[in-house]
Amino acid sequence: MSVVLAENLEIFLDGESLTFEKMVSVARYGAKARLNPAAKEKILKSREYVDNLIEGNKTVYGITTGFGMFSNVLISKEDAKKLQRNLIMSHATGVGEPLPSEVVRGILLLRANALAKGFSGIRLSTLETLLEVLNAGIVPVVPEKGSLGASGDLAPLSHMVLVLIGEGEAFYKGRRMSGREALTQAGLEPVILEGKEGLALINGTQVMTAVAALAVWDAEILWESANITAALTFEALEGIHDAFDPKIHAARPHSGQIEVAQQIRLLTEGSTFVAGKQRLRVQDAYALRCIAQVHGPSGDAVEYVKKVVEIEMNSATDNPLIFPEEGEVLSGGNFHGQPVALAMDFLGIAVAELANISERRLERLVNPNLSGLPAFLTADGGLNSGFMIVQYSAASLVSENKILAHPASVDSIPSSANQEDHVSMGTIAARKARSILENTVNVLAMELLAACQGVDLRKGKEELQLGKGSEGAYQLVRTKVSTLGEDRVMYPDIQVAKELVSSGKLVTAVRRKLQAEA
């Protein structure tokens, strides 16, 4: 995984080969997206088949019938266009704050990629307009709440499509404006939807998947950052290396556990902070001794979730699906978000555990009965509170995570007069995982600052050398945040440390240090 992506790239969509790197490049860094020429042929064939169905007055769900419980209501050829427009207008019922711009850009990209598979029956011109909106930097206002995760993300995707038809609202060039004004300023014409197109645009899992994909990308960076931060704390607390001996982990060969143990050994190689042969204790508390056994499974979980989300990013998730080669239109349930729902609940739990053990390491750093360091990491305690309330804030965040980690996917509620009687809540699961990840980044930032403070206090007693990897992390932090002497306002320090973690700068600095030492 590349931590920092190049900007101003151009990617080509074929519905089959969208990667996380490409997705994040477009969603977060403004890369442009185009259609692969081969995809255009599939789209044209699929659309031709739909046009023939409409002309022949064939009874096909969503094309010549109503939706949901109204699937038994036939719609005339003359009303096909009105049906699609009414679908978008009636389904745009989302509430809450707008989703972040990077998520909405991800939604536009993922919907275009799903349509590029050629199973949806959309016109090529409509899909190209969708990509023109994305590439022009128009960001539809999409409220974050209102999706059941089956039939897909109907409400939020309808808000996205409102802008395509000249309705709704969008952010463009730093302003919030009407969808029509945004299109006009960008030199684009509103789309007049034809038969099947409204359904093709909103019946899918792209909202939950966009949130999920960005969360997975960030979780990979977070996981490596957690290992680095844990290594620094391990040294500040004079941890015992025995727990990371390869023989221990070979005896229980979970891949994540083995990898974390290897990382801790590499990061702390050459350290004189760690406990030597002469020591008063034979083993550490779990928060240090079990870093590999806790971080490892979280890393394995991230890898599992990544596979699920990458499949979903390259899937056709609307209904019905068009198979022109076989001469079939098949009605099914690919819009059901259960794969993403379960995966994102799992991701939320895995990331919450990184915060849980991080906060416990932070507690050990600030507690003089456990650390051998000055109370709350301040040399003049009483007059100064040091890191006392930093640990309070971390404890608050991990407690909030425990509430958020309750799985959304175990819930369901019937809709559409019980026609749609089991739903995934996948978008809620994805949003919750994103919130857990945000809290965990902050907890790790707090531990990172405390670990560096502990290192400084330990250094004050004697000449000590950090490990060849953790030294890179320490140096980076100290270029941005100075050692805490007397009390100061600390939330800016936490924000700086958070940015080092979330941006991947911490990971990059340590990788470079290790390469230089190799």
Coordinates of N, CA, C and O in Angstrom, one line a residue, residues 17 54 65 80 109 129 153 175 182 184 242 258 295 307 309 337 339 341 371 376 390-391 395 398 436-437 453 491-492:
S17 N -11.7 -3.5 -12.5 CA -10.4 -3.4 -12.1 C -10.1 -2.2 -11.2 O -9.0 -1.7 -11.1
I54 N -38.7 -1.6 -24.0 CA -39.7 -0.5 -23.8 C -40.6 -0.4 -25.1 O -41.8 -0.2 -25.0
T65 N -42.7 -1.2 -15.0 CA -43.6 -1.4 -13.8 C -43.1 -0.4 -12.8 O -42.0 0.3 -12.9
A80 N -42.7 6.3 -19.3 CA -41.4 5.7 -18.9 C -40.5 6.8 -18.4 O -39.8 6.6 -17.3
L109 N -17.8 8.0 -8.3 CA -16.9 7.1 -9.0 C -17.4 5.7 -9.0 O -17.4 5.0 -10.0
T129 N -22.2 11.9 -18.5 CA -22.5 13.1 -17.7 C -22.2 13.0 -16.3 O -21.7 13.9 -15.6
D153 N -28.6 2.0 -1.4 CA -28.6 3.3 -0.8 C -29.6 4.2 -1.5 O -29.1 5.2 -2.1
R175 N -18.7 27.0 -2.9 CA -20.1 27.5 -2.6 C -21.1 26.4 -2.6 O -21.0 25.5 -3.4
A182 N -25.0 24.8 -10.4 CA -23.7 24.1 -10.5 C -23.4 23.6 -11.9 O -22.3 23.7 -12.4
T184 N -24.8 24.6 -14.7 CA -24.6 25.8 -15.6 C -23.2 26.4 -15.5 O -22.6 26.6 -16.5
D242 N 11.3 -10.4 25.3 CA 11.0 -11.8 25.2 C 9.7 -12.1 24.5 O 9.5 -13.1 23.8
I258 N 2.1 -12.7 13.8 CA 3.5 -12.8 13.4 C 4.1 -11.5 12.9 O 5.2 -11.1 13.2
H295 N -3.0 -6.4 18.3 CA -2.9 -5.7 17.1 C -3.0 -6.7 15.9 O -3.5 -6.3 14.8
K307 N -10.7 -7.1 1.3 CA -11.1 -8.0 0.2 C -12.6 -7.9 -0.1 O -13.0 -7.9 -1.3
V309 N -14.6 -5.3 0.4 CA -14.9 -4.0 -0.1 C -14.4 -3.9 -1.6 O -15.1 -3.3 -2.4
G337 N -27.0 -4.9 1.0 CA -25.7 -4.5 1.5 C -25.1 -5.4 2.6 O -24.1 -5.0 3.3
P339 N -23.0 -8.0 2.7 CA -21.5 -8.2 2.7 C -20.8 -7.0 3.3 O -19.9 -7.2 4.2
A341 N -22.1 -4.6 5.2 CA -22.6 -4.4 6.6 C -21.8 -5.2 7.6 O -21.3 -4.7 8.6
S371 N 4.8 2.9 35.9 CA 5.7 3.3 34.8 C 7.1 3.5 35.3 O 8.1 3.4 34.5
F376 N 2.0 11.5 35.8 CA 1.4 12.2 34.7 C 2.4 12.8 33.7 O 2.1 13.8 33.1
V390 N -5.2 14.2 29.4 CA -5.1 13.6 28.1 C -5.6 12.1 28.2 O -6.3 11.7 27.4
Q391 N -5.2 11.5 29.3 CA -5.7 10.1 29.6 C -7.3 10.1 29.8 O -8.0 9.2 29.3
A395 N -9.8 8.0 27.5 CA -10.8 7.1 28.1 C -12.2 7.4 27.7 O -13.0 6.4 27.4
V398 N -12.5 5.9 24.0 CA -12.7 4.4 23.9 C -14.0 4.0 24.4 O -14.6 3.0 24.0
I436 N -15.6 5.4 14.7 CA -14.7 4.6 15.5 C -13.2 4.9 15.1 O -12.3 5.1 15.9
L437 N -13.0 4.9 13.8 CA -11.7 5.1 13.3 C -11.2 6.5 13.7 O -10.0 6.7 14.1
Q453 N 7.0 11.9 25.4 CA 7.3 12.5 26.7 C 8.0 11.6 27.6 O 8.9 11.9 28.3
Y491 N -4.6 20.8 23.3 CA -5.3 20.3 22.2 C -4.7 20.6 20.8 O -4.8 19.7 19.9
P492 N -3.9 21.7 20.7 CA -3.2 21.8 19.4 C -2.2 20.8 19.2 O -2.0 20.3 18.0

